[in-house]
Coordinates of C-alpha atoms in Angstrom, one line a residue:
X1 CA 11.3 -15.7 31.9
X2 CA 8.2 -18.3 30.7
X3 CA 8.3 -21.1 32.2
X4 CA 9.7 -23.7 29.8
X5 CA 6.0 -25.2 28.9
X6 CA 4.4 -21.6 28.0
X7 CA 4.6 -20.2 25.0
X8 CA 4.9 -16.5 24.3
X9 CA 1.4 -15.2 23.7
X10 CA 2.8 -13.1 20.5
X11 CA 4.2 -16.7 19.0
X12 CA 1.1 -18.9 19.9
X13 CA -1.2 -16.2 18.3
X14 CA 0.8 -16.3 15.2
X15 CA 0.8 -20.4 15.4
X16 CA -2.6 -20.9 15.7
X17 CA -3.4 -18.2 12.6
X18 CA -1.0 -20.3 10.6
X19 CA -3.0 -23.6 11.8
X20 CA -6.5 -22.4 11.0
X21 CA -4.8 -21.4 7.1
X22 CA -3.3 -24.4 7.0
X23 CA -6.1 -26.9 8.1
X24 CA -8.4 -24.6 4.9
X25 CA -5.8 -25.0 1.9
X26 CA -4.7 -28.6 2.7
X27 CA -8.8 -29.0 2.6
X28 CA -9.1 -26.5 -0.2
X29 CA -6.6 -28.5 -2.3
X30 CA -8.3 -31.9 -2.9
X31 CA -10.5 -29.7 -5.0
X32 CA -10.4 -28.3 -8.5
X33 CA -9.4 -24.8 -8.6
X34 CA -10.2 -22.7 -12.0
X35 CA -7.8 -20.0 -11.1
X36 CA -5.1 -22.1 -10.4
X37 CA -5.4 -23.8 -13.6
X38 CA -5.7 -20.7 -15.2
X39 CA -2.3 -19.5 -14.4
X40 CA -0.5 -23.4 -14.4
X41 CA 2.3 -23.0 -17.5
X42 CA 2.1 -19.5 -17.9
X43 CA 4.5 -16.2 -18.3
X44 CA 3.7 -13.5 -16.4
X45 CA 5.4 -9.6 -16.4
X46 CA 4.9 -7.3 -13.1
X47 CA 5.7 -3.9 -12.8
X48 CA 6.5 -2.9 -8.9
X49 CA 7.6 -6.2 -8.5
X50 CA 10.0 -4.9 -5.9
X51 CA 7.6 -2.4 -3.8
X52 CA 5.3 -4.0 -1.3
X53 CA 2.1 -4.9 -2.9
X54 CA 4.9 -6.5 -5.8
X55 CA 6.9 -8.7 -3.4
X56 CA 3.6 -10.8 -2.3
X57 CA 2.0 -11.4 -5.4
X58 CA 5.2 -13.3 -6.6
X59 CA 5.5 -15.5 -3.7
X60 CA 2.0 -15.8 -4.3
X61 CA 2.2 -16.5 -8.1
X62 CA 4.8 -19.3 -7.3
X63 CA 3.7 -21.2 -4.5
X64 CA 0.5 -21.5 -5.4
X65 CA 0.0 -20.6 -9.2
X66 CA 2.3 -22.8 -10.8
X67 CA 3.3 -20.4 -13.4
X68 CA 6.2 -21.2 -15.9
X69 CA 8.4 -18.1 -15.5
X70 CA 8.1 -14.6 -14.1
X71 CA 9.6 -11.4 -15.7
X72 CA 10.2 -8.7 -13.3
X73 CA 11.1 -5.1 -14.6
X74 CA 13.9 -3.4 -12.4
X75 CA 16.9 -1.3 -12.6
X76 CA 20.1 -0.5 -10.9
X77 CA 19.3 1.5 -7.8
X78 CA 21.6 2.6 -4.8
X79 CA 24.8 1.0 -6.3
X80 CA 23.1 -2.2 -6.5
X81 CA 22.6 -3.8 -10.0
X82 CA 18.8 -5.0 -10.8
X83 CA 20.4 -8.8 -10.2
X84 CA 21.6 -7.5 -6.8
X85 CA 18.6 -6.1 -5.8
X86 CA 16.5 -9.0 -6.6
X87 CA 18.7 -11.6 -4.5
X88 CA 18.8 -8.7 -1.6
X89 CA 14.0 -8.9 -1.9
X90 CA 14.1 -12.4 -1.8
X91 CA 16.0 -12.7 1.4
X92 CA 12.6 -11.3 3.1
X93 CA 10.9 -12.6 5.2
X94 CA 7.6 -13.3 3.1
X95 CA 9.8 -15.7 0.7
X96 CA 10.7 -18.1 4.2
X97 CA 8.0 -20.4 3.7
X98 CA 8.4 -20.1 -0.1
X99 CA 11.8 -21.1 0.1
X100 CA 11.5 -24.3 2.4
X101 CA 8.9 -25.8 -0.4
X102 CA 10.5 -24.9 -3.4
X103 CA 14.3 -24.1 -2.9
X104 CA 14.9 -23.0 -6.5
X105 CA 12.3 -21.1 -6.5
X106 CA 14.5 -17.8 -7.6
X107 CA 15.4 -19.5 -10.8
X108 CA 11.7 -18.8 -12.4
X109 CA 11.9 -15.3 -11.6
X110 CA 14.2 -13.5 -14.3
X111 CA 14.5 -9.3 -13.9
X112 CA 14.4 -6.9 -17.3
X113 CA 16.5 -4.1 -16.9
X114 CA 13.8 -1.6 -17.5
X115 CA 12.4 1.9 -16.3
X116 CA 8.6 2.7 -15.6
X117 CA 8.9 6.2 -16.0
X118 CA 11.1 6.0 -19.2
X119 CA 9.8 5.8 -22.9
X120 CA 9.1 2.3 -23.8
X121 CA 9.6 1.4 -20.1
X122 CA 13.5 1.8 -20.8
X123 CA 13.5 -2.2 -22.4
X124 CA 15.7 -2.8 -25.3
X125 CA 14.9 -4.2 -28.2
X126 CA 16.0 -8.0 -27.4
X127 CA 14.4 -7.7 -24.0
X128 CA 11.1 -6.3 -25.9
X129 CA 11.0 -8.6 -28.4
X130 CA 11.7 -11.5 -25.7
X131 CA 8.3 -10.2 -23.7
X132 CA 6.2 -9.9 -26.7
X133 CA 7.0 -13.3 -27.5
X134 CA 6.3 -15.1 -24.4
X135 CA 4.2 -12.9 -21.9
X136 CA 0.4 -14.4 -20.7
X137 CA -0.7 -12.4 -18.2
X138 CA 0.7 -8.3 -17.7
X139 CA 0.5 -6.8 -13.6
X140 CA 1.0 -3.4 -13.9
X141 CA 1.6 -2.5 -10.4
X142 CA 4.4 0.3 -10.1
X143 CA 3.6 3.6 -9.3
X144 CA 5.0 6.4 -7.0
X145 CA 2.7 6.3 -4.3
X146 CA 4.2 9.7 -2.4
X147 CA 1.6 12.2 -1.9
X148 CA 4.3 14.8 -2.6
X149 CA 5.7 13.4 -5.5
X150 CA 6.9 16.4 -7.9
X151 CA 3.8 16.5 -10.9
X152 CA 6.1 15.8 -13.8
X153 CA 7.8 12.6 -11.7
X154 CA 4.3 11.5 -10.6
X155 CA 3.1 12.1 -14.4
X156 CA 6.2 10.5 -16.1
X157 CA 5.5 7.0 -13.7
X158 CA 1.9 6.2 -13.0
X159 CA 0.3 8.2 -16.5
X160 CA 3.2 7.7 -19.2
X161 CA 3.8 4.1 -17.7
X162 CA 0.8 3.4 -17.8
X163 CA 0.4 4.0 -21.6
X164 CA 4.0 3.0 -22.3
X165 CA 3.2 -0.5 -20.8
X166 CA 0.2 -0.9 -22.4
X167 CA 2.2 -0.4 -25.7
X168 CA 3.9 -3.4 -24.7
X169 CA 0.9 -5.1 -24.0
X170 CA -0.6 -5.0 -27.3
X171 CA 2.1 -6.2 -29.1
X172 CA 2.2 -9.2 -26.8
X173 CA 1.2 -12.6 -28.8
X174 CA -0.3 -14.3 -26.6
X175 CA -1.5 -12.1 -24.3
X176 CA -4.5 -13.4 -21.8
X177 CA -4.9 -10.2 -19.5
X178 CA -3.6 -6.9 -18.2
X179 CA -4.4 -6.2 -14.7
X180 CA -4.1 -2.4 -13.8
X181 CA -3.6 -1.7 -10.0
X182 CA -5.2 1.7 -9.1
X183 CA -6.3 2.4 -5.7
X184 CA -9.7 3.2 -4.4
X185 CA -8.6 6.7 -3.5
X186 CA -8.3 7.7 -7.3
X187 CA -11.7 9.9 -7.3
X188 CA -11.2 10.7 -3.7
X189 CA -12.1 14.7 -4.4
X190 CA -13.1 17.1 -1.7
X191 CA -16.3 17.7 -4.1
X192 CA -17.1 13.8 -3.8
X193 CA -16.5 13.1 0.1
X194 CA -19.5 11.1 1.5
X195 CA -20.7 10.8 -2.3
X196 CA -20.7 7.1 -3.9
X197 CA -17.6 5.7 -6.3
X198 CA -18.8 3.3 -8.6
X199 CA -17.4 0.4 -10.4
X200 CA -16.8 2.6 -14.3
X201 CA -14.5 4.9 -15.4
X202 CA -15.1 8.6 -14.7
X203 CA -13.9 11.8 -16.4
X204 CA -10.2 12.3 -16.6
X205 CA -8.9 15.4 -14.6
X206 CA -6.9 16.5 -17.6
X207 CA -6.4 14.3 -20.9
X208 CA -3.6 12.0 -20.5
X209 CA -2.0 13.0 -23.3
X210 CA -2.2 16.7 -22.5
X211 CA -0.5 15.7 -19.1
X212 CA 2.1 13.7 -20.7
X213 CA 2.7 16.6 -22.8
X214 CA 3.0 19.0 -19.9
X215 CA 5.4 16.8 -18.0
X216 CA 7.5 16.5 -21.3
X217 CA 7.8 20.0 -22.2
X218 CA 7.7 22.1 -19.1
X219 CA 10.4 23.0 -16.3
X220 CA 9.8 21.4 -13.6
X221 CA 9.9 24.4 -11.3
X222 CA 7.3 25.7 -13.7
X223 CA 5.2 22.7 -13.1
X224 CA 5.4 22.9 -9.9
X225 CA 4.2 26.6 -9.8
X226 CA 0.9 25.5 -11.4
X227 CA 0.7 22.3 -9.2
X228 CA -2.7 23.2 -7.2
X229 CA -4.0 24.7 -9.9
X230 CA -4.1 21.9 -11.8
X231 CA -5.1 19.2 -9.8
X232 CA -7.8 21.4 -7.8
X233 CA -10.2 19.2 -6.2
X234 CA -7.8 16.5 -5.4
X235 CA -5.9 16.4 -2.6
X236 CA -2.4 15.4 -4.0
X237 CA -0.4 14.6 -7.3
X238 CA -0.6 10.6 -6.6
X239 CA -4.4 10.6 -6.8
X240 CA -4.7 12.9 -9.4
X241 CA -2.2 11.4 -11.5
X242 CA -3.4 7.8 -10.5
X243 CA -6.9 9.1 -11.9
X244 CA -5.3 10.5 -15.0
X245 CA -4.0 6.9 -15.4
X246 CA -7.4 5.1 -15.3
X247 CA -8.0 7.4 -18.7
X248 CA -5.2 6.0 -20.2
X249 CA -6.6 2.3 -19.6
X250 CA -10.3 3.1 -20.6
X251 CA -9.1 4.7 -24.0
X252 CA -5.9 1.7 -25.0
X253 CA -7.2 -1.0 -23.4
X254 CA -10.2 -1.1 -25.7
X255 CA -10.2 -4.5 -27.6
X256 CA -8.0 -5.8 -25.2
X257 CA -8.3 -8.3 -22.4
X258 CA -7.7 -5.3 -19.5
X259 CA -9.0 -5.0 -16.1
X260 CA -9.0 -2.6 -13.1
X261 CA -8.3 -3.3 -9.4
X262 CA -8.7 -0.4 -7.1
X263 CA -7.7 -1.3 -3.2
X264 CA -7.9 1.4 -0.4
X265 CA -5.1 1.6 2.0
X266 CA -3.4 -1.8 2.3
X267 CA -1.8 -3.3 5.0
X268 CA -0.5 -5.9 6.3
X269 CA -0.9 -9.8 5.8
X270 CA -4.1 -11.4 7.4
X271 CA -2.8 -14.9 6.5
X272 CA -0.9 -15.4 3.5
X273 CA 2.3 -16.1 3.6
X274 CA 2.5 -15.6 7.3
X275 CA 0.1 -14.0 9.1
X276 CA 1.3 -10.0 9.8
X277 CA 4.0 -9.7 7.2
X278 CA 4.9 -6.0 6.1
X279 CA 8.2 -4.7 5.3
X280 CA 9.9 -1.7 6.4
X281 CA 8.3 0.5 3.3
X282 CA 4.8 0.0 5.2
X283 CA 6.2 2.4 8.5
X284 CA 5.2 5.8 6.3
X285 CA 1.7 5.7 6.3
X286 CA -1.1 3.6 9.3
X287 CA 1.5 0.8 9.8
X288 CA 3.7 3.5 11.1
X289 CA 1.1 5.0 13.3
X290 CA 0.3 1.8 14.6
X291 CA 3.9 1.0 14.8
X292 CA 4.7 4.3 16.9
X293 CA 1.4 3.4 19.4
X294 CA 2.5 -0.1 20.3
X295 CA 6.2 1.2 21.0
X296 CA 4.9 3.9 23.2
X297 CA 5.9 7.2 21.1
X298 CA 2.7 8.6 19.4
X299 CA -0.5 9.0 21.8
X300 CA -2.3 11.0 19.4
X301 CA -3.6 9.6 15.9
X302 CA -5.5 12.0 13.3
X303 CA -8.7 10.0 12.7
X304 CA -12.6 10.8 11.8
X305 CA -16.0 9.7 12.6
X306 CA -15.9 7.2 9.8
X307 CA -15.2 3.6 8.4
X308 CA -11.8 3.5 7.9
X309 CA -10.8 1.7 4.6
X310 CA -8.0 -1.2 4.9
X311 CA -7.3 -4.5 3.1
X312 CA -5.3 -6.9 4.0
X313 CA -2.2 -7.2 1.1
X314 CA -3.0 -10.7 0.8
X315 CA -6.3 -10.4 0.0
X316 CA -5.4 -7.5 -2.5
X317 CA -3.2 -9.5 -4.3
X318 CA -6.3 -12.5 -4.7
X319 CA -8.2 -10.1 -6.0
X320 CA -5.8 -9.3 -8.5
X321 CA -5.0 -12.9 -9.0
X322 CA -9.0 -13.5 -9.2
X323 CA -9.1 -10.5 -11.6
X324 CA -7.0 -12.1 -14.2
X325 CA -9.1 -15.1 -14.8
X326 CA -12.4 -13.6 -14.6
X327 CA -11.1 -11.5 -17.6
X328 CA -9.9 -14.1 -19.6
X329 CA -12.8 -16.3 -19.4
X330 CA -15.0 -12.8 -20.2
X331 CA -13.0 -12.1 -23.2
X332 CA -13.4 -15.5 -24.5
X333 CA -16.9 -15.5 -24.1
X334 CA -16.2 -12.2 -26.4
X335 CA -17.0 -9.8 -23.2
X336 CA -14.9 -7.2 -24.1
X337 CA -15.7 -4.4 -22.1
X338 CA -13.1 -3.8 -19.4
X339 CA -14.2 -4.3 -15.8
X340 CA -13.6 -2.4 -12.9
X341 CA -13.1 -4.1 -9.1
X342 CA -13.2 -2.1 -5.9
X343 CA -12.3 -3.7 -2.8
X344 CA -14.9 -1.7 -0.8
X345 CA -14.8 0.0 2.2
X346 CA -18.1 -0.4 3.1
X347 CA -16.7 -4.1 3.9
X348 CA -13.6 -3.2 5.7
X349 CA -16.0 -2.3 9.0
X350 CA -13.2 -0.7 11.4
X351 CA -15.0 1.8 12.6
X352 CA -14.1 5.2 15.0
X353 CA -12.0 5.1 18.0
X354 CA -9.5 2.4 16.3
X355 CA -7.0 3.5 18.5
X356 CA -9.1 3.2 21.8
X357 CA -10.3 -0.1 21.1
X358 CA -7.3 -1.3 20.2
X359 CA -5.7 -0.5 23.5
X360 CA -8.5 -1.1 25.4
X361 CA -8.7 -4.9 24.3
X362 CA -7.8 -6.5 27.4
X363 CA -6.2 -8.9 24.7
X364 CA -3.9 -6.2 23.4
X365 CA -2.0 -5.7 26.7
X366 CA -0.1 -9.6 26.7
X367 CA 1.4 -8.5 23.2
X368 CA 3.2 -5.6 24.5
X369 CA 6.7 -5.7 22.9
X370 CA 9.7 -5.7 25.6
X371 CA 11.3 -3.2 23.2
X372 CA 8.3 -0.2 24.0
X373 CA 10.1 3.0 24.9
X374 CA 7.7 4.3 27.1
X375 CA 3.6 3.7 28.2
X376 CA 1.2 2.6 25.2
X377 CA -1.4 4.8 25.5
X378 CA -3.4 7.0 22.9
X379 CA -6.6 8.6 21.4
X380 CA -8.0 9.5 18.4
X381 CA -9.6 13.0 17.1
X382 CA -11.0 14.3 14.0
X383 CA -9.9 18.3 15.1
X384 CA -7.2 20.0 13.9
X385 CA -6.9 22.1 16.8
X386 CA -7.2 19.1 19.2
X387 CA -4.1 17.2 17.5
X388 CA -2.1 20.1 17.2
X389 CA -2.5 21.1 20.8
X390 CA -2.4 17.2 22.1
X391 CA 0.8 16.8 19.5
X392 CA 2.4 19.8 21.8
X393 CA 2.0 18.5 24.7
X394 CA 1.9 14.8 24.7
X395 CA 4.7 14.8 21.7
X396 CA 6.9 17.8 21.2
X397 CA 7.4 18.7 24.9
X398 CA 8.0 15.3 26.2
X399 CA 10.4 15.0 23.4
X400 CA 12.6 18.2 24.1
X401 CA 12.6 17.4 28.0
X402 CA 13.8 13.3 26.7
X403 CA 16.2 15.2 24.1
X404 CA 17.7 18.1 27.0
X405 CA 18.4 14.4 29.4
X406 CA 19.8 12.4 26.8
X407 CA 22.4 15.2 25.9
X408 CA 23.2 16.1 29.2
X409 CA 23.9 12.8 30.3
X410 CA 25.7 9.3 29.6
X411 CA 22.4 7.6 29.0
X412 CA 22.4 5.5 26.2
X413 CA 19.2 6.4 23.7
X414 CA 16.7 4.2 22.1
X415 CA 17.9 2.5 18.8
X416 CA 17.1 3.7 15.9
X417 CA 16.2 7.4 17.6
X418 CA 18.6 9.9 17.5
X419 CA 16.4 13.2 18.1
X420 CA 12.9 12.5 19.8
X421 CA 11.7 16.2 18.3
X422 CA 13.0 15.4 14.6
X423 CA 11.2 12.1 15.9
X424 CA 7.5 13.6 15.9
X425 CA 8.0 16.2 13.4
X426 CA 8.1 12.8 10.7
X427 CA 5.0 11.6 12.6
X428 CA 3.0 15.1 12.8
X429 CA 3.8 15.4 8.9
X430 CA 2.4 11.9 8.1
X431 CA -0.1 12.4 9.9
X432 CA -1.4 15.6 8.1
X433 CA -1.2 13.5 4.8
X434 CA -3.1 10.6 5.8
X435 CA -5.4 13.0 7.5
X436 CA -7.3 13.7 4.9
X437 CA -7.8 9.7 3.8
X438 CA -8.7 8.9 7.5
X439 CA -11.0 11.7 8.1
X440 CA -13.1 11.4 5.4
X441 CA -15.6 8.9 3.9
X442 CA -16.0 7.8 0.0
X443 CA -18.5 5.0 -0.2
X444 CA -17.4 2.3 -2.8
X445 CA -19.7 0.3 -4.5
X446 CA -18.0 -3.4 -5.0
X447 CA -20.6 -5.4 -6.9
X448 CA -18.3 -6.9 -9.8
X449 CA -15.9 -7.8 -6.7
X450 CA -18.7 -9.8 -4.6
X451 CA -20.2 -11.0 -8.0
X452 CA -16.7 -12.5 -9.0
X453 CA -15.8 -14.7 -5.3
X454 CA -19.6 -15.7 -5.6
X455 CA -18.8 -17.4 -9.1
X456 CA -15.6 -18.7 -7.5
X457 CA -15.5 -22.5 -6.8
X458 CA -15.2 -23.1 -3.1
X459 CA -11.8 -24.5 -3.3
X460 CA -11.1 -21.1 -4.9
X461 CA -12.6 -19.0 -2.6
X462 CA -10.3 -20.3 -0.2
X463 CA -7.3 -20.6 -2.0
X464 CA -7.6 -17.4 -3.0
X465 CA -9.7 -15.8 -0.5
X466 CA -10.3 -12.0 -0.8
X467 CA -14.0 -12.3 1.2
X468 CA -12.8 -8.7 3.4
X469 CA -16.4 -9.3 4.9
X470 CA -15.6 -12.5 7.0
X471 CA -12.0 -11.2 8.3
X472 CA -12.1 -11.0 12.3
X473 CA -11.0 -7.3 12.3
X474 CA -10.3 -7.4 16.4
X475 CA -8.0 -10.6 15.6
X476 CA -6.7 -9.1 12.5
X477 CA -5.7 -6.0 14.7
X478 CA -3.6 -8.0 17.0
X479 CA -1.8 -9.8 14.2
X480 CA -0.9 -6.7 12.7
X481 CA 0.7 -5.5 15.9
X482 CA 2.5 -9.3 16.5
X483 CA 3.1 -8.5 12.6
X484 CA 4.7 -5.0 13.5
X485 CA 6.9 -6.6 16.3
X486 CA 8.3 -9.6 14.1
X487 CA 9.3 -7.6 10.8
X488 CA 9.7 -4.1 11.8
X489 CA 10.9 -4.0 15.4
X490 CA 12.1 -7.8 15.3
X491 CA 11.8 -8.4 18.7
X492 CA 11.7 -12.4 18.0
X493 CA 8.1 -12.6 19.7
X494 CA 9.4 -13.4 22.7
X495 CA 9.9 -11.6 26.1
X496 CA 5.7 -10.5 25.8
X497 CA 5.4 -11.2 29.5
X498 CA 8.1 -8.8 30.3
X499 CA 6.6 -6.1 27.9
X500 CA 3.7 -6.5 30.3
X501 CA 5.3 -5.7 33.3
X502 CA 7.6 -3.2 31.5
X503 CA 4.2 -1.3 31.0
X504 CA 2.5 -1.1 33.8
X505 CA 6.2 0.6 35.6
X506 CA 6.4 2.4 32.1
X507 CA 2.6 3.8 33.3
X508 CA 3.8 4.8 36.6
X509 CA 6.6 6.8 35.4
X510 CA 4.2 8.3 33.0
X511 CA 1.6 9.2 35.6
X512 CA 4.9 10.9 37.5
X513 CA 6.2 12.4 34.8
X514 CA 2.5 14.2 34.2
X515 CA 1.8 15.2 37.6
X516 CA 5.3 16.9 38.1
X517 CA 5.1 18.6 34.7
X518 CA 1.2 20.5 35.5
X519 CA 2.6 20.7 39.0
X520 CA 5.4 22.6 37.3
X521 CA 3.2 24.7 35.1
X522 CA 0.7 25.3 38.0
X523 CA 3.0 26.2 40.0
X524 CA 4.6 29.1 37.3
X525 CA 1.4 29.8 36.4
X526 CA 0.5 30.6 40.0
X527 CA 3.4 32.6 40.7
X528 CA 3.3 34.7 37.2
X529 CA -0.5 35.8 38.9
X530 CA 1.0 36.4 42.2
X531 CA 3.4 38.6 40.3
X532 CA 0.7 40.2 38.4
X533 CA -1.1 41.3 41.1
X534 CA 1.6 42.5 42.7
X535 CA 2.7 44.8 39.9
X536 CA -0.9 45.9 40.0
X537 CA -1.3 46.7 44.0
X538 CA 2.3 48.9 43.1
X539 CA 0.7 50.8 40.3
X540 CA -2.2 51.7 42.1
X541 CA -0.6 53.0 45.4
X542 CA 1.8 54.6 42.6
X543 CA -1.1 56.3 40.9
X544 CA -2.6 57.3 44.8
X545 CA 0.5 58.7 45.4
X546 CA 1.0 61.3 42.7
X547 CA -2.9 62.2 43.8
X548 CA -1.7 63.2 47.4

């Protein structure tokens, strides 16, 4: 136990990230802010409202927006009516501080029943007609963002979505700007690795409406026979069809006030609401990876020799925020041309050996959560051969010897695990999708992103800061562990000391566990040549033998 005048190391870090934001926007706020204004009394529709990216920018919208009302498009899902499901999201976490300022806030948000990947987003006609009358501002952020999403699923929600809600968006009245949330991974082509990826539009794979059409009129099982061959150079149906989508915006958001946002992998918050945040949708891609490290179950993480692209959500969702403005006051200054914004990763400078660094931060060690299952340790490696053979014997056999005792005895497993082999075949799998994304390099060019915060009033550029540049990335690295600990594995952030002690007898028992297992396979190994040679003395008095 702490004594009872020490704080957890876990909690004070998370205090004094809150302190430093805090001290900023109290600062920030007896100055003028443009963007704010820009969004004060307005309506505002988002798409994905309820996925990860979707949950901040609300809270963001209304604690520090001032918008008039938010429309949300949902649906019934799980047995859960779209009413349900929005009371269930706002108990998270990253609505806490939200709540205590404004304890109404859930009366300004109002959900549509709707469907992205239906025609006419599945609105009826008095829910259309309500949007077209009072909708400002348009955030399409909904997409299906599995790399193994079925073509005709992938097609039907982030290319026919697209169009469909930007068939809504010209019959809006008073519409001031559509925001379309791509990802920086759109081009990402095997032909184009290491190659540049500019702020414009580029060539559509296939023509949207000839994809569309495919999706309409074909089986599925079809479809899915002439998958590969259709998306070719890219390496899975979200980026292909997410590229598809960008077509659909260049051609029917001409004359409109329409912009583009493209992010690379996003994770957690750096600051805003809370410093950490993520929710449980972020374990199945690197915040499960980082995750499975920091409880002591993956050791080895599929990386390259490159600059790993990351962005905090927060800082996503002011450059969305940012986004809108810019393209309003462009448009009225008759700028029609739509606008393209990467968040580049030629600013997000994590660089090889993420992993090793991470653990070797003599920082990292006093935020070890108390609820590790066995010794942090890991490395990183760019080989498929290496992974696979370190997956084998630092994953799989590990995990059948931990499975064998579990079954054979009374000892109670892990929560949460109920086969440590079905375990790592999840992680091995993920970790062959994001391979590809963390092995290699596309350079992003972000001028219309560093050109916009430099126009940004200083009050703005810290109200809604998205400068990826200045972020402490060791710092941010241990927040998104302490981040990790408090949302996913809810540990409380406390009990850090005795995750440090846990550790060091959770080392000693891995050292043991090493040394008996190659002592083990030496020792077979040894005896399997003893037998060897044996057989082979027997053959040849056999064959001297039948000479005499």
């Amino acid at each position: 136990m702490l004594p009872a005048n020490r704080m957890d190391s876990a909690l004070a870090l998370e205090i004094e990230q809150v302190s430093r934001q805090k001290a900023l926007e109290e600062e920030a706020l007896r100055g003028e802010s443009a963007v704010r204004q820009f969004y004060a009394g307005t309506t505002a529709l988002i798409t994905g409202g309820t996925g990860f990216i979707g949950k901040q920018l609300i809270e963001k919208l209304l604690r520090s927006c001032d918008v008039k009302r938010i429309y949300i498009l949902a649906r019934s899902k799980k047995g859960l009516s779209m009413e349900e499901r929005l009371q269930l999201q706002f108990k998270d976490p990253v609505y806490d501080n939200l709540r205590s300022q404004q304890p109404d806030f859930a009366q300004k948000v109002i959900p549509v029943e709707g469907d992205i990947s239906e025609l006419g987003v599945g609105l009826n006609d008095e829910d259309r007609m309500k949007l077209e009358q009072e909708v400002n501002v348009i955030f399409h952020v909904a997409a299906t963002t599995r790399f193994v999403e079925p073509l005709k699923k992938a097609t039907f929600i982030n290319v026919r979505g697209t169009r469909e809600i930007l068939e809504l968006a010209k019959c809006c009245k008073n519409l001031r700007c559509f925001v379309h949330v791509s990802t920086a991974f759109f081009n990402a082509t095997k032909s184009k690795i290491n190659h540049t990826i500019e702020e414009k539009f580029y060539e559509s794979p296939v023509p949207p409406e000839v994809m569309i059409q495919l999706a309409e009129t074909v089986e599925e099982c079809r479809l899915n026979a002439i998958t590969a061959d259709l998306i070719r150079d890219w390496p899975n149906t979200y980026c292909f069809t997410k590229a598809i989508a960008e077509d659909v915006v260049r051609t029917m958001g001409k004359d409109l006030p329409v912009a583009i946002v493209r992010p690379p992998i996003v994770i957690c918050t750096l600051n805003e609401p809370t410093p950490g945040w993520v929710d449980i949708s972020s374990v199945f891609g690197p915040s499960g990876i980082l995750l499975g490290i920091g409880l002591g179950v993956t050791h080895v993480v599929l990386i390259g020799d490159i600059t790993i692209a990351l962005a905090p959500v927060d800082y996503v969702n002011n450059t969305v925020l940012a986004t809108a403005w810019e393209t309003d006051k462009r448009f009225k200054n008759n700028e029609k041309d739509s606008k393209i914004y990467n968040i580049s990763n030629s600013r997000c400078t994590l660089e090889k050996n993420l992993v090793g660094d991470l653990l070797q931060n003599p920082n990292t060690q006093q935020y070890a959560t108390p609820k590790a299952v066995w010794y942090c340790y890991g490395f990183e490696t760019g080989s498929d051969v290496v992974f696979w053979l370190s997956t084998w014997l630092l994953h799989y056999i590990p995990a059948y010897v931990a499975d064998f005792v579990f079954n054979v005895t009374s000892m109670k497993r892990p929560e949460g695990i109920k086969s440590f082999v079905k375990m790592y075949e999840k992680i091995y799998k993920m970790s062959l999708l994001y391979g590809y994304f963390l092995r290699n390099q596309w350079n992003l060019v972000d001028d219309n992103t560093v050109a916009m915060l430099n126009q940004m009033s200083k009050t703005d550029r810290i109200l809604f800061n998205f400068d990826i540049s200045k972020i402490d990335w060791p710092r941010y690295m241990l927040i998104w562990c302490i981040g990790l600990r408090k949302f996913i594995v809810k540990d409380g952030l406390k009990d850090s000391e005795y995750g440090m002690k846990k550790q060091r007898w959770l080392k000693i028992a891995h050292i043991s566990f090493y040394t008996l297992f190659f002592g083990v396979v030496f020792s077979l190994l040894y005896l399997a040549c003893r037998i060897f040679m044996y057989l082979c003395n027997l053959n040849t008095i056999a064959a001297q033998t039948l000479k005499i």
